[in-house]
XYZ file of N, CA and C in Angstrom:
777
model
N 0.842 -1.202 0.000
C 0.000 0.000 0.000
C 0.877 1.250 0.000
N 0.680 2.044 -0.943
C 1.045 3.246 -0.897
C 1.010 4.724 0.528
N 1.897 4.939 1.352
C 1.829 5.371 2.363
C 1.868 7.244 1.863
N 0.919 7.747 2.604
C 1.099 9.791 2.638
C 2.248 9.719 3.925
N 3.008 10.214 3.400
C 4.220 10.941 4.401
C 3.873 12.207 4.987
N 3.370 12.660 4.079
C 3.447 14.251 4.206
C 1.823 14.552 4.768
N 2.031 15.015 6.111
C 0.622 15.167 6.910
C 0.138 16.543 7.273
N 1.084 17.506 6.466
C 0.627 18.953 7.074
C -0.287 18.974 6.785
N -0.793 18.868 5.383
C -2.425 19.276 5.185
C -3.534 19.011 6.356
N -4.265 19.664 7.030
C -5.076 19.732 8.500
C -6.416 18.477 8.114
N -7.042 17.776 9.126
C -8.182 16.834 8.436
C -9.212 17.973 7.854
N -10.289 17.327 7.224
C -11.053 17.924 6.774
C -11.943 18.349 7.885
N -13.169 19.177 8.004
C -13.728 19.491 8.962
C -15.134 18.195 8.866
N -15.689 17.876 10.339
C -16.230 16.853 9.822
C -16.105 16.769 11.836
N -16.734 15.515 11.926
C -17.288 15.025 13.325
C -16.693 13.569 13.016
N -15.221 13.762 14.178
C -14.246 12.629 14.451
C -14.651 11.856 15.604
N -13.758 10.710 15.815
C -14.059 9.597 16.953
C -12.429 9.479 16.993
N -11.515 9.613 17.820
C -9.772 9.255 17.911
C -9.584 8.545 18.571
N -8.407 7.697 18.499
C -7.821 6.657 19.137
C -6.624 6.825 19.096
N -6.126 6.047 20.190
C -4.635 6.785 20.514
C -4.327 5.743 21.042
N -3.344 5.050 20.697
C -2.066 4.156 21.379
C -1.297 4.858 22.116
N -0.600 4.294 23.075
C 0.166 4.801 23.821
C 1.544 4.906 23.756
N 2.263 3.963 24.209
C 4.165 3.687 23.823
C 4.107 3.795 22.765
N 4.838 4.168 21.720
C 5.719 4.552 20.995
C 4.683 5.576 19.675
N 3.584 6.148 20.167
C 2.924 7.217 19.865
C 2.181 8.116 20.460
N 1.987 8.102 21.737
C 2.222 9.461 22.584
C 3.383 9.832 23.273
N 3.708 8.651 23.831
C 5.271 8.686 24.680
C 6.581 7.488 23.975
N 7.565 8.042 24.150
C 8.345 7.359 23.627
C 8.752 6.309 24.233
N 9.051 5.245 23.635
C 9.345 4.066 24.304
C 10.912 3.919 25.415
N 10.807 3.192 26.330
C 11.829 2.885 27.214
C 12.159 1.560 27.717
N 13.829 1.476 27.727
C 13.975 0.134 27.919
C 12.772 -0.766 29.296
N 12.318 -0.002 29.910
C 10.604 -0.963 30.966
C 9.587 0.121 30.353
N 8.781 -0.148 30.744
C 8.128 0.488 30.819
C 7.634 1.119 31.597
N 8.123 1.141 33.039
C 7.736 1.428 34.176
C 8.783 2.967 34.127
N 9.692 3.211 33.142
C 10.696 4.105 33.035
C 10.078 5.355 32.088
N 8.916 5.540 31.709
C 8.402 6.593 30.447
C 7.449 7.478 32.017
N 7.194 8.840 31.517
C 6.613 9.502 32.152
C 5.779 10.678 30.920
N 4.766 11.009 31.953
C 3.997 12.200 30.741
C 3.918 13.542 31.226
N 4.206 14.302 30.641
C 4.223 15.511 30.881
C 2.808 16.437 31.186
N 2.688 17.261 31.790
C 1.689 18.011 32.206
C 1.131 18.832 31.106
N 1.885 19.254 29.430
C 1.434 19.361 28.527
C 0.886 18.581 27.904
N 1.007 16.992 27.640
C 0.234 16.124 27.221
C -1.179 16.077 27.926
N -1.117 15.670 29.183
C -1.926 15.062 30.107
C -3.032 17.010 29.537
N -2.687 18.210 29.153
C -3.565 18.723 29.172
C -4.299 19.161 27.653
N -3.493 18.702 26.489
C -4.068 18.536 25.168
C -5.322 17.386 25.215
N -4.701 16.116 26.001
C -5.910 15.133 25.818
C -7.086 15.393 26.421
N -6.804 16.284 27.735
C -8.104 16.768 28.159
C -8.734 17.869 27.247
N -7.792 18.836 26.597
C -8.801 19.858 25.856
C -8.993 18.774 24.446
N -8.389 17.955 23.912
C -9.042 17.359 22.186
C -10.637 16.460 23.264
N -10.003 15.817 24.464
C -11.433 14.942 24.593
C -12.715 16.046 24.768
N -12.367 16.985 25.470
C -13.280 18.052 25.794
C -14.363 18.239 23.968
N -13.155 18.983 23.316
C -13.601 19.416 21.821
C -14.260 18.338 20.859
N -13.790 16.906 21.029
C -14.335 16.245 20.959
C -15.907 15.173 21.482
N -16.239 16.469 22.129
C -17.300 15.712 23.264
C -17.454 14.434 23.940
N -15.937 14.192 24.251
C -15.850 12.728 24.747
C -15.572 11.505 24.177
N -15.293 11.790 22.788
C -14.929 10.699 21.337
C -13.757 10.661 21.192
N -13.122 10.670 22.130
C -11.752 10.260 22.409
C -11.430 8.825 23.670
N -10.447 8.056 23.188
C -10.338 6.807 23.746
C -8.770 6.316 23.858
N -8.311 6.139 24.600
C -7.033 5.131 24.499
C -7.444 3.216 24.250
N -6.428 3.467 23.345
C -6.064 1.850 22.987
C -5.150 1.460 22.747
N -4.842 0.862 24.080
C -3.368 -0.106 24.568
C -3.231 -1.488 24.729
N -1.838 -1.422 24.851
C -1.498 -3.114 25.539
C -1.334 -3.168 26.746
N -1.229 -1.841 27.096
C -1.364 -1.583 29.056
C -2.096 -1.854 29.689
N -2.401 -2.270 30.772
C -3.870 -2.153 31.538
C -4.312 -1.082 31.887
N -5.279 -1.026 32.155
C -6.072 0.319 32.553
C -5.436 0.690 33.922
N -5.338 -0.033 34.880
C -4.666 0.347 36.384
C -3.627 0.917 35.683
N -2.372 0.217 34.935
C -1.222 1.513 34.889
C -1.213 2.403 33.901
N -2.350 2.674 32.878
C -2.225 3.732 32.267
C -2.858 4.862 33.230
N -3.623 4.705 34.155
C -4.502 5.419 35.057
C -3.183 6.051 35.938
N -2.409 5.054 36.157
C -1.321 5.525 37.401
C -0.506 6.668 35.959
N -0.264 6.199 34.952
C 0.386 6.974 34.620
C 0.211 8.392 33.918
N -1.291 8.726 34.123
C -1.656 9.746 33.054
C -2.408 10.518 34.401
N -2.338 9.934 35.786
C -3.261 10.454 36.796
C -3.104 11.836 36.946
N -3.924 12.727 36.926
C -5.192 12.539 37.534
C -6.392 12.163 35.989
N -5.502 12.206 35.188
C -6.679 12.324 33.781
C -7.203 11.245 33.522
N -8.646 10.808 33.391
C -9.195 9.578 33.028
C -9.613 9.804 32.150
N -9.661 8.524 31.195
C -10.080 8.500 29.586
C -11.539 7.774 29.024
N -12.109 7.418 27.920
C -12.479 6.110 28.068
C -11.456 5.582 27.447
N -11.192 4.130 27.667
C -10.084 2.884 27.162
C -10.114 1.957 27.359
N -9.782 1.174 26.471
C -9.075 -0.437 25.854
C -7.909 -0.808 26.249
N -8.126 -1.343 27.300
C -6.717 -1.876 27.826
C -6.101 -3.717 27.676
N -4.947 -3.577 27.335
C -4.659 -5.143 27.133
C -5.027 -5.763 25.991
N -5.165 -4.885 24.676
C -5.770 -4.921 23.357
C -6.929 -4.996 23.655
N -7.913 -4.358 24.413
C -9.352 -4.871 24.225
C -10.183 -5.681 25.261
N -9.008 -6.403 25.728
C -9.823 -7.120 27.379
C -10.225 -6.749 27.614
N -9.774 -5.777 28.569
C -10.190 -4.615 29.654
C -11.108 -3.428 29.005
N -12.073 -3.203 29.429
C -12.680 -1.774 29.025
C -13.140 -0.928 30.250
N -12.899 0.498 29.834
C -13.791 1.588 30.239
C -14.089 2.148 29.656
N -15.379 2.354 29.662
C -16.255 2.928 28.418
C -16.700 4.277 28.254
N -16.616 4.699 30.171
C -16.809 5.914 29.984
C -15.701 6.548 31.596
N -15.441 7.848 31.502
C -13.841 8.498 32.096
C -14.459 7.875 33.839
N -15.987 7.861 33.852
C -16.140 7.669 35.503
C -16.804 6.472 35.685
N -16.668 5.424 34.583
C -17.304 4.129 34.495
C -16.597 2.901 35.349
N -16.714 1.610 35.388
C -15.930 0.476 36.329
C -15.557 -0.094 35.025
N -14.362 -0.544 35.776
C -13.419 -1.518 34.699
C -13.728 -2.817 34.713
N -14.218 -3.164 33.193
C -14.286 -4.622 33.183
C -12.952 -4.984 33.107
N -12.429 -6.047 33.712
C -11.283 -6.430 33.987
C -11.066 -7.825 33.927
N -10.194 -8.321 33.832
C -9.737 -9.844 33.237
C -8.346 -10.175 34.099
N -8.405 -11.419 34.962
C -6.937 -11.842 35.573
C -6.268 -13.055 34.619
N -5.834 -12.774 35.264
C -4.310 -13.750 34.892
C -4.861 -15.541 35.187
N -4.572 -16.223 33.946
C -5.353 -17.916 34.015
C -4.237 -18.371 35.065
N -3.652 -19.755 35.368
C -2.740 -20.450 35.854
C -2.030 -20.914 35.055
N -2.685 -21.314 33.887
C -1.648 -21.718 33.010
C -0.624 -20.585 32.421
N -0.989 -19.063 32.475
C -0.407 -18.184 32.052
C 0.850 -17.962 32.910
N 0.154 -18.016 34.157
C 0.983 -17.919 34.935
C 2.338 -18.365 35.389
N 2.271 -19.991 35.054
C 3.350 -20.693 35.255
C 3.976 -21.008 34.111
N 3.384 -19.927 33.074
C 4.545 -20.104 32.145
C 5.261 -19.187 31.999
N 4.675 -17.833 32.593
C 5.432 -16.229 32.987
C 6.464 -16.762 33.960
N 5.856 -17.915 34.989
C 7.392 -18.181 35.830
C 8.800 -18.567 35.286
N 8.259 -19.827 34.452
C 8.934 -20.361 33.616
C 10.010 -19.248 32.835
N 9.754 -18.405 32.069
C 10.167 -17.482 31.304
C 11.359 -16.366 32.040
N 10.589 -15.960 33.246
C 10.845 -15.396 34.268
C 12.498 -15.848 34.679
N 12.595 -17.392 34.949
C 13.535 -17.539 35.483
C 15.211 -17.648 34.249
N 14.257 -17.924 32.733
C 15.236 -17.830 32.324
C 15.936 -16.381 31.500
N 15.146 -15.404 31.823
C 15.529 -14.019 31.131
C 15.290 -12.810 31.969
N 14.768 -12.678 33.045
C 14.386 -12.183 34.024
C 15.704 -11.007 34.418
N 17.039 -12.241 34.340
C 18.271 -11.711 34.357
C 19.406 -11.001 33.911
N 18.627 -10.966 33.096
C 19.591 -10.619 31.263
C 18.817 -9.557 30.592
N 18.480 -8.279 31.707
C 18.070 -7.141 31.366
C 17.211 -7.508 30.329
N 16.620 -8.339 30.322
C 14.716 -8.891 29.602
C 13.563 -8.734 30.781
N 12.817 -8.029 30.498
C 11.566 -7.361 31.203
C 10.510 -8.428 30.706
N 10.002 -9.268 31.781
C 8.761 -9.917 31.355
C 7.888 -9.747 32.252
N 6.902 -8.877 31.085
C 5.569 -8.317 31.804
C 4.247 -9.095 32.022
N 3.268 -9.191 32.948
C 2.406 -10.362 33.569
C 1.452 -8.927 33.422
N 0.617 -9.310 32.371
C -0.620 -8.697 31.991
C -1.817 -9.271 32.185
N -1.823 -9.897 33.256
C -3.501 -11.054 33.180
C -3.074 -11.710 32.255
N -4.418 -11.997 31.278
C -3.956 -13.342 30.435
C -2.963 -13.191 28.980
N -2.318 -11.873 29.232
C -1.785 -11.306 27.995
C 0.030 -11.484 28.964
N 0.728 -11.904 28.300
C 2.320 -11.916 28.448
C 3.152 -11.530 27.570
N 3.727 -10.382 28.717
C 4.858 -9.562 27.232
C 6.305 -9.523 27.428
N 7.129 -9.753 26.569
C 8.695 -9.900 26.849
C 9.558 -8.940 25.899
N 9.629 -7.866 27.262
C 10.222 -6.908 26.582
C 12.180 -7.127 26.468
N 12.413 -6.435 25.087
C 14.130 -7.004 24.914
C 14.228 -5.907 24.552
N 14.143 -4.115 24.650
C 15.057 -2.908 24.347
C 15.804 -2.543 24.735
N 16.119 -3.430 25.811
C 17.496 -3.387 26.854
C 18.678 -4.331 26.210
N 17.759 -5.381 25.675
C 18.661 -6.842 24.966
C 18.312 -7.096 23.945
N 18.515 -6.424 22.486
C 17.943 -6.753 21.543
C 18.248 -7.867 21.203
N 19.294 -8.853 21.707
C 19.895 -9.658 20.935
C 19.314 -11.242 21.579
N 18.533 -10.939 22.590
C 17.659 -11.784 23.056
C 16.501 -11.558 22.586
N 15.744 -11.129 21.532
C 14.633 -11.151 20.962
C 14.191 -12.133 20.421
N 15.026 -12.953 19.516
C 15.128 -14.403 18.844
C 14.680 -14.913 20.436
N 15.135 -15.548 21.018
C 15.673 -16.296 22.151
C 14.195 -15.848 22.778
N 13.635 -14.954 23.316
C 12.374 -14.519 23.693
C 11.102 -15.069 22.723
N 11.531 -14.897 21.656
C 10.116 -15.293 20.270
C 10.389 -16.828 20.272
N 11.265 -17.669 20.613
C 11.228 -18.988 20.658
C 10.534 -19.775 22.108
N 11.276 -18.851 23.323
C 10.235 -19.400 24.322
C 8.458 -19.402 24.332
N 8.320 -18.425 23.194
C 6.890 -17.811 23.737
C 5.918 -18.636 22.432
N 7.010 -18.938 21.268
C 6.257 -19.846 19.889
C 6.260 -21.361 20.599
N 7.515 -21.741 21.919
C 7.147 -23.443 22.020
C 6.083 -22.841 22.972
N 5.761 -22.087 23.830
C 5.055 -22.194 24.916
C 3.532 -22.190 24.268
N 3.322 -21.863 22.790
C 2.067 -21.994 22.350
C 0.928 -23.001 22.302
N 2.294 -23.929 21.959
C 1.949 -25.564 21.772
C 1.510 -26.297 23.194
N 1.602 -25.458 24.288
C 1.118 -25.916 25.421
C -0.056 -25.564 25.790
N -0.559 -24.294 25.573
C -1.288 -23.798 26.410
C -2.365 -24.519 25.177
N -3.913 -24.097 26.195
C -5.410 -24.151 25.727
C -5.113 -23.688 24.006
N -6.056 -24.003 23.544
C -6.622 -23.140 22.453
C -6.690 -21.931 22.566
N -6.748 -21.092 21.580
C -7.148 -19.964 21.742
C -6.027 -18.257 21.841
N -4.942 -18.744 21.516
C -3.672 -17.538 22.276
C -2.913 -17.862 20.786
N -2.844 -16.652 20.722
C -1.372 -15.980 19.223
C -0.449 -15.253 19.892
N 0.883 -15.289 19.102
C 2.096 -14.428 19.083
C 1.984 -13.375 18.230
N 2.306 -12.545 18.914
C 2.572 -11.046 17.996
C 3.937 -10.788 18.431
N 4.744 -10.476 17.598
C 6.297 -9.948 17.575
C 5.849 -8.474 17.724
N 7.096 -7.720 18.115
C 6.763 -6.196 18.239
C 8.030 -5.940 17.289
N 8.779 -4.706 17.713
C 9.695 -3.901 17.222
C 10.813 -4.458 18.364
N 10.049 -4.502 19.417
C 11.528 -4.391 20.555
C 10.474 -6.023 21.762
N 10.360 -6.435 21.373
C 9.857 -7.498 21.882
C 8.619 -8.679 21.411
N 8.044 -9.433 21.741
C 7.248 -10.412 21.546
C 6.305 -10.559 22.742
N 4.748 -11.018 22.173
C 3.739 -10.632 23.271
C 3.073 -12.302 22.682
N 2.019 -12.789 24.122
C 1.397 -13.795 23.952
C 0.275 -13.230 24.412
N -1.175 -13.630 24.016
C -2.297 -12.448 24.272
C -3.647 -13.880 23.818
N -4.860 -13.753 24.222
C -5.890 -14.564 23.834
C -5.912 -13.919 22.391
N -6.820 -14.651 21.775
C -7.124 -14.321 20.388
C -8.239 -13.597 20.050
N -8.836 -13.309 21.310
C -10.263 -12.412 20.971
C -8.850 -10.927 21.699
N -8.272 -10.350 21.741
C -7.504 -9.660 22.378
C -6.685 -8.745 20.947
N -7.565 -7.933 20.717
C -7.780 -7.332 18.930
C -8.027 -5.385 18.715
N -6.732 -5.030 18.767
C -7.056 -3.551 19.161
C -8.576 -2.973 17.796
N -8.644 -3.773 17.382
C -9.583 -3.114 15.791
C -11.331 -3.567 16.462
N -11.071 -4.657 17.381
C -12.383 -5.151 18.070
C -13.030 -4.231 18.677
N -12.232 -3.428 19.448
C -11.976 -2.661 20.622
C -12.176 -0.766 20.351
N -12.167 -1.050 19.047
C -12.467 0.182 18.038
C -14.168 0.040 17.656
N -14.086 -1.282 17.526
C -15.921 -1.276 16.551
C -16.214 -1.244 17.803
N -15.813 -1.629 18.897
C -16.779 -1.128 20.198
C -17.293 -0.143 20.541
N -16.241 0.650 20.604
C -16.739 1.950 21.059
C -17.378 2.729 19.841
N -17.324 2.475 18.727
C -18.016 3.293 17.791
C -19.209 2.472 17.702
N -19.939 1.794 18.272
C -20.976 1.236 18.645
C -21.464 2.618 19.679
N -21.196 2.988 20.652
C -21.287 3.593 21.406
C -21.464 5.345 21.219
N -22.294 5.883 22.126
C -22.145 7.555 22.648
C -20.792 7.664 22.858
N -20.129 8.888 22.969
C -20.371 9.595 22.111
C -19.972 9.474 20.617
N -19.040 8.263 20.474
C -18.615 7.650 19.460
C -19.126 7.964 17.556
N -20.359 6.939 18.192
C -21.158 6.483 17.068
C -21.697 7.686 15.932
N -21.806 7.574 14.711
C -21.956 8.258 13.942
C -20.954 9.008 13.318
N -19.119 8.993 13.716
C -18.190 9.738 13.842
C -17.128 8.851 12.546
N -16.426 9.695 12.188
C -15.426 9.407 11.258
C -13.908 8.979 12.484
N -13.709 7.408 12.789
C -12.319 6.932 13.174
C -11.003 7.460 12.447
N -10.471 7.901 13.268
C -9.022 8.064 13.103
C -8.074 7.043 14.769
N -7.097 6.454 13.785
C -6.611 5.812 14.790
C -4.974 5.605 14.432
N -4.301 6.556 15.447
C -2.687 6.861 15.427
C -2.254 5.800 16.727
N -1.247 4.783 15.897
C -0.434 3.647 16.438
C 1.444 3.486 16.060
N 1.885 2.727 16.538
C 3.328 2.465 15.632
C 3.378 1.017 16.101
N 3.234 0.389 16.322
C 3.567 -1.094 16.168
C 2.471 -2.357 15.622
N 3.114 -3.577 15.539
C 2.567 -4.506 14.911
C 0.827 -4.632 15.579
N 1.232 -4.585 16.513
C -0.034 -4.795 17.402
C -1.206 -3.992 17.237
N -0.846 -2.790 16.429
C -1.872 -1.875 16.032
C -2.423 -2.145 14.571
N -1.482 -2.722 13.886
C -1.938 -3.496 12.536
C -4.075 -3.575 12.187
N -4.128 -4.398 13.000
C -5.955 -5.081 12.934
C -6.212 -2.999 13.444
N -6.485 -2.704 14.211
C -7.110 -0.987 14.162
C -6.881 -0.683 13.125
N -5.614 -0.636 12.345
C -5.760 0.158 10.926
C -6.450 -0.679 9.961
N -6.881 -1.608 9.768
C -7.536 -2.467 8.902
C -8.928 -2.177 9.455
N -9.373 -1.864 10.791
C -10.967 -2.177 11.447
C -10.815 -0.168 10.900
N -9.995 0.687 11.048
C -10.229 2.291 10.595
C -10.503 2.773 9.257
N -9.851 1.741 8.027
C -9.615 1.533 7.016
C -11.157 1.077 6.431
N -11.471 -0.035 7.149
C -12.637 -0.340 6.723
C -13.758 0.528 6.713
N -13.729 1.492 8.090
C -14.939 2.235 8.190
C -14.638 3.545 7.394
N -13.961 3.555 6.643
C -14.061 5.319 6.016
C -12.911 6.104 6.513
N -12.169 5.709 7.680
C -11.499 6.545 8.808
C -9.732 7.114 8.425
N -8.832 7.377 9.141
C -7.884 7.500 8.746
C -7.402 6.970 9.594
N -6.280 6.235 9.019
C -5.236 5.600 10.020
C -3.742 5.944 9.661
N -3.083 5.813 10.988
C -1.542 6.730 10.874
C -0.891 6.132 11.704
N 0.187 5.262 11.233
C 1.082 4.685 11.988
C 2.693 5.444 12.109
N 2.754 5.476 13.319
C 4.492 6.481 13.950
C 5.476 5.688 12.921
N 6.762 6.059 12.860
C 7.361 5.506 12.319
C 7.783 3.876 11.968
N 6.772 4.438 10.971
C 6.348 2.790 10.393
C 7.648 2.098 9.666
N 7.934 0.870 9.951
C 8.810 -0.052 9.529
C 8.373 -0.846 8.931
N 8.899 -1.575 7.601
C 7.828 -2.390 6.589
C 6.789 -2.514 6.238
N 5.543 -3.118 6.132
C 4.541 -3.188 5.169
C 3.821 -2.814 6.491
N 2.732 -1.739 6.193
C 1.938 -1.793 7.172
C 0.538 -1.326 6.039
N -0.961 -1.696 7.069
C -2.244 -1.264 6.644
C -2.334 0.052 7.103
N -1.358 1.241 7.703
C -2.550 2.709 7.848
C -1.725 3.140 6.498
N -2.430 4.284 6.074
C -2.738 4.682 4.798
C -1.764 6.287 5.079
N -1.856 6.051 6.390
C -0.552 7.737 6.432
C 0.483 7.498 7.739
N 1.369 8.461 7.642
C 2.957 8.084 8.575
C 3.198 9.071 8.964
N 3.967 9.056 10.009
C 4.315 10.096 10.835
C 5.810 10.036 11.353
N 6.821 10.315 11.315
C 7.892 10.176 11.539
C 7.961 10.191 12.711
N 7.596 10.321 14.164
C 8.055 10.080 15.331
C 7.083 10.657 16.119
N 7.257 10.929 17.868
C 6.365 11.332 18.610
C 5.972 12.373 18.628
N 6.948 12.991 18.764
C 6.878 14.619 18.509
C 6.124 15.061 17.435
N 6.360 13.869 16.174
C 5.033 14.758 15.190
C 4.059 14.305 15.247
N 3.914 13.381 15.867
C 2.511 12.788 16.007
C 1.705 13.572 17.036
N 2.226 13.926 18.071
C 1.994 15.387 19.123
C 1.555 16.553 18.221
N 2.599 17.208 17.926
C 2.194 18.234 17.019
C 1.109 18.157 15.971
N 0.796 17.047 15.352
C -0.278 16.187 14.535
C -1.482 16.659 15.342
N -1.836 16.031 16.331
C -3.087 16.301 17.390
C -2.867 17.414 17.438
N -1.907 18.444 18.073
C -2.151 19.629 18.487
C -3.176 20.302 17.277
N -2.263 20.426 16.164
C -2.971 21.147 15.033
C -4.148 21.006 14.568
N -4.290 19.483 14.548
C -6.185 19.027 14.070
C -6.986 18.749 14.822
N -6.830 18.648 16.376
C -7.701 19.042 17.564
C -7.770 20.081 18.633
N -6.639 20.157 18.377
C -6.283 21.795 19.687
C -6.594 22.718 19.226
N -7.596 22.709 18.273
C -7.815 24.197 17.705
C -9.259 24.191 17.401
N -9.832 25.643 18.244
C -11.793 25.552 18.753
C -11.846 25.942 17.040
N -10.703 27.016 16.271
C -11.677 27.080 14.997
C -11.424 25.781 13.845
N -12.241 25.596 13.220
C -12.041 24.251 12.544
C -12.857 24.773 10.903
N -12.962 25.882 10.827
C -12.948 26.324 9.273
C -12.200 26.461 8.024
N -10.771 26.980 9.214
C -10.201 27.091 7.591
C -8.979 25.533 7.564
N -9.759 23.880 7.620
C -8.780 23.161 7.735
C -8.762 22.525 6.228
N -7.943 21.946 5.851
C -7.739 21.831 4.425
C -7.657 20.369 4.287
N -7.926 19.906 3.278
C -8.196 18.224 3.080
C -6.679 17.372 3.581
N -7.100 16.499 3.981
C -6.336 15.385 4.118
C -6.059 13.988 3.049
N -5.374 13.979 1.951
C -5.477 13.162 1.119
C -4.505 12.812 1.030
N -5.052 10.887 0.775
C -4.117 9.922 0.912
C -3.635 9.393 -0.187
């Protein structure tokens, strides 16, 4: 697919629905993740685009909702946490929430004991397991092999997704694009043109579920073949991106967006 590089042109004027990934397109990625922080200018664009947006704004992560909450606090969103497990649907709603099986578990131990050590971060997401290597790239192989035999063990039902800087094991209903037709099912959502800004594999299915509905999709610095239809060279422009086509009350003189 032919990718737009070039994103100055502003969206068209029109009644949006946004989605927003988190690591490595609002904040930049870090060897844990427990190591990224957000600034008090972010944390106050998302409150004025959700505001301007009447609430048609959503995060959709691989995080859980508990630590995107710790990390964006005091600001609550609605969001998709854990590709989709987890929901909050609305900023003062209860989290449907999902734990961790046993079988997941004792294979996070398993994993645990053999990379745990070797500056490899393995994260225990409920029933989603992630093995981060941006500390050890050179254990990435070595990470994507524990987690492809550990497939053959578990239940039915669980895929591998490779990342950029690691490998994730996740149920198979666990679908950031699912997690999109949801909420555009929904107030204030529904009736709205999707746009949905991601950078990794895992965001893939959203740009295919944004793609489908009419919407625009924009992946951060995209590496090989991807489904969004426009690119963004890094965080900072993907920041500046939002600033310009939501941070702004006048929305007359914005000029087409063509892909």
């Amino acid at each position: 697919m032919n990718i737009q590089t070039d994103l100055t042109p502003r969206l068209p004027d029109g009644r949006w629905a946004l989605f927003l990934d988190i690591d490595g397109t609002l904040l930049e990625h870090a060897a844990h993740p427990d190591s990224v922080s957000v600034s008090e200018e972010l944390r106050l664009l998302l409150e004025t685009i959700e505001r301007r947006l009447d609430g048609a704004l959503a995060f959709i992560t691989g995080r859980s909702i508990a630590a995107v909450d710790h990390l964006f606090d005091p600001l609550r969103l609605r969001i998709a946490g854990l590709y989709g497990l987890e929901h909050r649907l609305t900023p003062d709603g209860q989290i449907e929430a999902v734990d961790e099986p046993a079988d997941m578990a004792a294979l996070a131990d398993e994993i645990e004991l053999e990379l745990a050590s070797k500056a490899v971060y393995v994260e225990r997401k409920g029933p989603v397991l992630a093995i981060h290597t941006r500390a050890a790239p050179h254990l990435l192989v070595r990470a994507t092999e524990l987690i492809e035999a550990a497939l053959a063990r578990l239940p039915k039902g669980y895929r591998v997704i490779a990342g950029n800087a690691g490998v994730e094991l996740m149920p198979l209903e666990a679908a950031k694009g699912a997690a999109i037709r949801r909420f555009m099912q929904l107030d204030p959502f529904t009736g709205r043109r999707p746009v949905f800004l991601g950078d990794d594999t895992s965001d893939e299915n959203g740009f295919e579920t944004v793609n489908a509905a009419g919407g625009i999709s924009i992946r951060v610095k995209p590496q090989g073949e991807t489904a969004a239809r426009f690119a963004i060279a890094d965080v900072a422009s993907a920041i500046a991106w939002l600033e310009a086509n939501f941070n702004d009350a006048e929305q007359a003189d914005r000029g087409d967006l063509v892909a």
